[in-house]
């Protein structure tokens, strides 16, 4: 069995520095070390939030190596392309760069037809030997697949290690997939539906929220105390979750938050992604201060 | 000056009953009376959440009359069409049905071109004599207008009574519009960005959240205590806000919540809108129970 | 049996005049009289190309009455709304305006779910007593339905008089629908795929091309000589067909062509529709001259 | 000056063979040799119609080398990615593979903001040293840019070698760009608007129509005899142009046509692209026969 462990998987940002926005390895190491320290289950590298679509293959290799060298966490590696041959190439590059440190390759749904999708996933697995995390993210892929078709497509694929369900509305989709499949199903989307995804049967969160401590608090509380405990634990983080998960600017907001938390040196995103709107500076500071105050109180209580 | 008063404007659901899903006037009266009792600033009738696009003109008139007869609140009436002549017809129907009780007609942005939009709004105002609330809701209208173009289009239109900004990301759009225009700008979208919209300069919320008490608590706290107070006041409601604001099923979730709160008799929506997914029954009950518990605590504290 | 007769159904433009762009009845009468004179099978009034979404109900009635009074052709009346109750209201208005002159009501596909669609069509038929032409036009309705689902939805509905298939690619969709259903299936989209739609089993064209003589020539040639004859007959018109069927500006181009042909007095469209780009004036004249020359030659030959 | 020569640039299909759909070099050589023999101005390799998004970098290199070795035509090389770093990587791969045989790199519009787009193009040019063909193809890139913004963005970029305008409606866009810029502007989209694009000032066609002889006939006739001559020359090909340019299946239809013409061995496309619908077999044969007959007649006349 190669299923991903349940819990919180951090989707790692790729920090950039300077006017050329080069990959900032030192910040990357700082960031993933923080993730390891707070106790996430694993990391997802080169995902959408990692701006993998903006990186050359040399840079992708650099990112993978830096992360693998810095932490001992299991690593899911995202593939950006939708075509079979380029996805295989991405998988082979990951395997070549960090070998057995690749826990699974994350592959996007590339067709609403279950036979086409299954053949795609099978071909990628066969050529790379890697377990596959299937990501359903229509806002990025442009492909919409009904949850029941996705469930049918994946039902007979033993190499599937997990599903990342990001086609809203996610709670009913996750309820269907979790009932149908025996692999773990994770929510994403910055955690905006985390509580309801857990209630629907998700195995946790795989996303890039700037305060992953909140995702951990919620998922851990869920295990111990169910809905009410998870709700209570997530409350202090939820205003920031909603603030971050704004269409088009979510990436910029999150990197700015990571920067202000001191986890990365600069908040720059690579164009054509939108940059952080100046009008949101003060609200972001207020959000971060409020979360930090709430966390201090909660830690003081313990 | 005919500007809308700041605060919370409730967007009224249209309850249906029986297998024919006829307009349920008794539930409608119960619902708007609840709104009046809790102290909203005004009501928006025949909006998107009121399923106006599913009502005949006879039914629209029936809804308007029932609401006008039941409460003394100011009433904004939504227009469904995008073409000038049909919007004028809707405005005249409203004026004929409830006369001076129409505080303003809410008209959707129907073009990304500022001259075309301004001419549309002017023609509607001239033909109906009504103040205009301009609704920017691209998910419904199919029309995307940059916030600065919208600001320019509306800058010289003295009959504009308010803007309802529902083109995400709304906080930077509202910041721009609030700085540019002297009319109040309201957020919508179920309140999912309410805190950040207030921080951006919004005059309040105009939306259909099933627990409008939460919108009131947030807006009132904002006035008295700013960001931190508003954040604190909104927290207990936020998980339910996120649960409700799910794409495609938001209408069904909200009507189900209103039904379970006892505010309407049946939760039916008119097709082709999606109905409430059975897998969300238990989570909805948990959300409602949690909100009610939180509200009781907060009231007990006072 | 209430099936529409095969052949060419002209989708009638609504001409406007003056700065207020009022309905120009005289032009409308001239236009539909031309259609009758050239021998079309019937007319479709208040369709998308008739700018029905820009007309008040008073104007819709005026258009229906003017057309019914001017020609003896069978009339399909388009419904603009997607909700059941408003569509019924549109059907009743048509029946009230021109009574038994309504051959069928054209209703848009409003859901990709076959049960929801079938219930919608059944409710409209039951409330109005009218035969139904089902229009699948995703670019307008925003609803995409696979052809096989549409075929299944309509298979058991005896009141369906025809299907208008405008979800590209139309030739394979029409092949499927024509094999599956016993009702006639018409193509639209300005005739851009007419030849291939006939080859796929369509019953003809129902569209608003400015030179409907070309649609007639093609469909008549098909009956007499099959593919090669229809291809030959349509050739002189095809460059103009492609010129007209340009996204966003098709309406403006066609009305300008009708105006230059002398069939309507003014070419104005109602905003927010795009107006005719000045850079296309000369090409349009060249197209019209070339078609007229070709037609003269072909008539001289006879 | 590094502007592309006006005329017809063939966008080269990538033929596949066998169940693994491997690149079929022999067919590729046959295809591009045909292009050279009939006298096209140049070739565009690794474009959208070349299924570049389905090829690994090894395969891309293989395609480039095979084409460069087989013909002496100038070669434009398409880049698939939208991010700056990956596009640079694609450009460098092309330069490494076929060196000075790269006439220009074709880069897609990746932002509707002119400053972002200009910076992207500049960075790609500086890193690769290659002249740039700018492709505006919103259906593929997901990015819509108004023609005037595109014109402004490109006005000061001396390394731009041409524009490929595929954002419909193309005739008014090309009219604007051709008036504004001194670089050649080409139409694409299978030639469906070729006549009108020439009338608008285009420098010719850069597209993948299965009968490029028709594009040549049209463009050559335009030079010698203007609109009427070009129209006449293009007529016999236009029904096939329309048949091919069907959304979602255009790629499959064209490869099937190339196969039936004997220009490639197999018609297979790589999934998830849709395959050729069986119901279109007979119509395709009829189209091809009609074109061949028309061409024979026209050659006999000469």
PDB file of C-alpha atoms in Angstrom, chain A residues 52-60 81-86 89 110-111 113 116 270-275, chain D residues 52-60 81-86 89 110-111 113 116 270-275:
ATOM      1  CA  UNK A  52       5.944  25.410 -10.888  1.00  0.00           C
ATOM      2  CA  UNK A  53       4.508  26.677 -14.183  1.00  0.00           C
ATOM      3  CA  UNK A  54       6.913  29.621 -13.911  1.00  0.00           C
ATOM      4  CA  UNK A  55      10.044  27.538 -13.298  1.00  0.00           C
ATOM      5  CA  UNK A  56      12.529  26.125 -15.795  1.00  0.00           C
ATOM      6  CA  UNK A  57      13.431  22.474 -15.399  1.00  0.00           C
ATOM      7  CA  UNK A  58      16.770  23.520 -13.946  1.00  0.00           C
ATOM      8  CA  UNK A  59      14.973  25.535 -11.311  1.00  0.00           C
ATOM      9  CA  UNK A  60      12.560  22.713 -10.601  1.00  0.00           C
ATOM     10  CA  UNK A  81       1.657  19.677 -17.808  1.00  0.00           C
ATOM     11  CA  UNK A  82      -1.570  18.030 -18.922  1.00  0.00           C
ATOM     12  CA  UNK A  83      -0.133  15.882 -21.749  1.00  0.00           C
ATOM     13  CA  UNK A  84       1.098  12.376 -20.986  1.00  0.00           C
ATOM     14  CA  UNK A  85       4.604  12.638 -22.417  1.00  0.00           C
ATOM     15  CA  UNK A  86       5.489  15.926 -20.665  1.00  0.00           C
ATOM     16  CA  UNK A  89       9.201  13.825 -18.311  1.00  0.00           C
ATOM     17  CA  UNK A 110      -6.676  16.134 -17.906  1.00  0.00           C
ATOM     18  CA  UNK A 111      -9.946  14.836 -19.341  1.00  0.00           C
ATOM     19  CA  UNK A 113     -13.639  11.057 -19.909  1.00  0.00           C
ATOM     20  CA  UNK A 116      -8.886   8.782 -21.214  1.00  0.00           C
ATOM     21  CA  UNK A 270       6.649  35.813 -10.990  1.00  0.00           C
ATOM     22  CA  UNK A 271       4.506  37.524 -13.625  1.00  0.00           C
ATOM     23  CA  UNK A 272       2.003  37.253 -15.161  1.00  0.00           C
ATOM     24  CA  UNK A 273       0.629  36.495 -11.679  1.00  0.00           C
ATOM     25  CA  UNK A 274      -0.928  39.562 -10.058  1.00  0.00           C
ATOM     26  CA  UNK A 275       1.105  41.239  -7.358  1.00  0.00           C
TER      27      UNK A 275
ATOM     28  CA  UNK D  52       3.634  20.438 -28.922  1.00  0.00           C
ATOM     29  CA  UNK D  53       1.883  20.341 -25.558  1.00  0.00           C
ATOM     30  CA  UNK D  54       1.786  16.548 -25.890  1.00  0.00           C
ATOM     31  CA  UNK D  55       5.483  16.119 -26.699  1.00  0.00           C
ATOM     32  CA  UNK D  56       8.395  15.536 -24.346  1.00  0.00           C
ATOM     33  CA  UNK D  57      11.437  17.748 -24.838  1.00  0.00           C
ATOM     34  CA  UNK D  58      13.247  14.816 -26.444  1.00  0.00           C
ATOM     35  CA  UNK D  59      10.443  14.494 -28.953  1.00  0.00           C
ATOM     36  CA  UNK D  60      10.390  18.217 -29.589  1.00  0.00           C
ATOM     37  CA  UNK D  81       4.433  27.449 -21.929  1.00  0.00           C
ATOM     38  CA  UNK D  82       3.086  30.784 -20.685  1.00  0.00           C
ATOM     39  CA  UNK D  83       5.706  31.437 -17.980  1.00  0.00           C
ATOM     40  CA  UNK D  84       8.860  33.326 -18.854  1.00  0.00           C
ATOM     41  CA  UNK D  85      11.434  30.827 -17.574  1.00  0.00           C
ATOM     42  CA  UNK D  86       9.896  27.778 -19.302  1.00  0.00           C
ATOM     43  CA  UNK D  89      13.975  27.021 -21.868  1.00  0.00           C
ATOM     44  CA  UNK D 110       0.374  35.550 -21.484  1.00  0.00           C
ATOM     45  CA  UNK D 111      -1.205  38.618 -19.918  1.00  0.00           C
ATOM     46  CA  UNK D 113      -1.539  43.881 -19.242  1.00  0.00           C
ATOM     47  CA  UNK D 116       3.609  42.519 -18.195  1.00  0.00           C
ATOM     48  CA  UNK D 270      -2.557  12.068 -28.678  1.00  0.00           C
ATOM     49  CA  UNK D 271      -5.181  12.085 -25.928  1.00  0.00           C
ATOM     50  CA  UNK D 272      -6.825  13.885 -24.267  1.00  0.00           C
ATOM     51  CA  UNK D 273      -7.554  15.421 -27.695  1.00  0.00           C
ATOM     52  CA  UNK D 274     -10.801  14.122 -29.173  1.00  0.00           C
ATOM     53  CA  UNK D 275     -10.475  11.569 -31.944  1.00  0.00           C
TER      54      UNK D 275
END
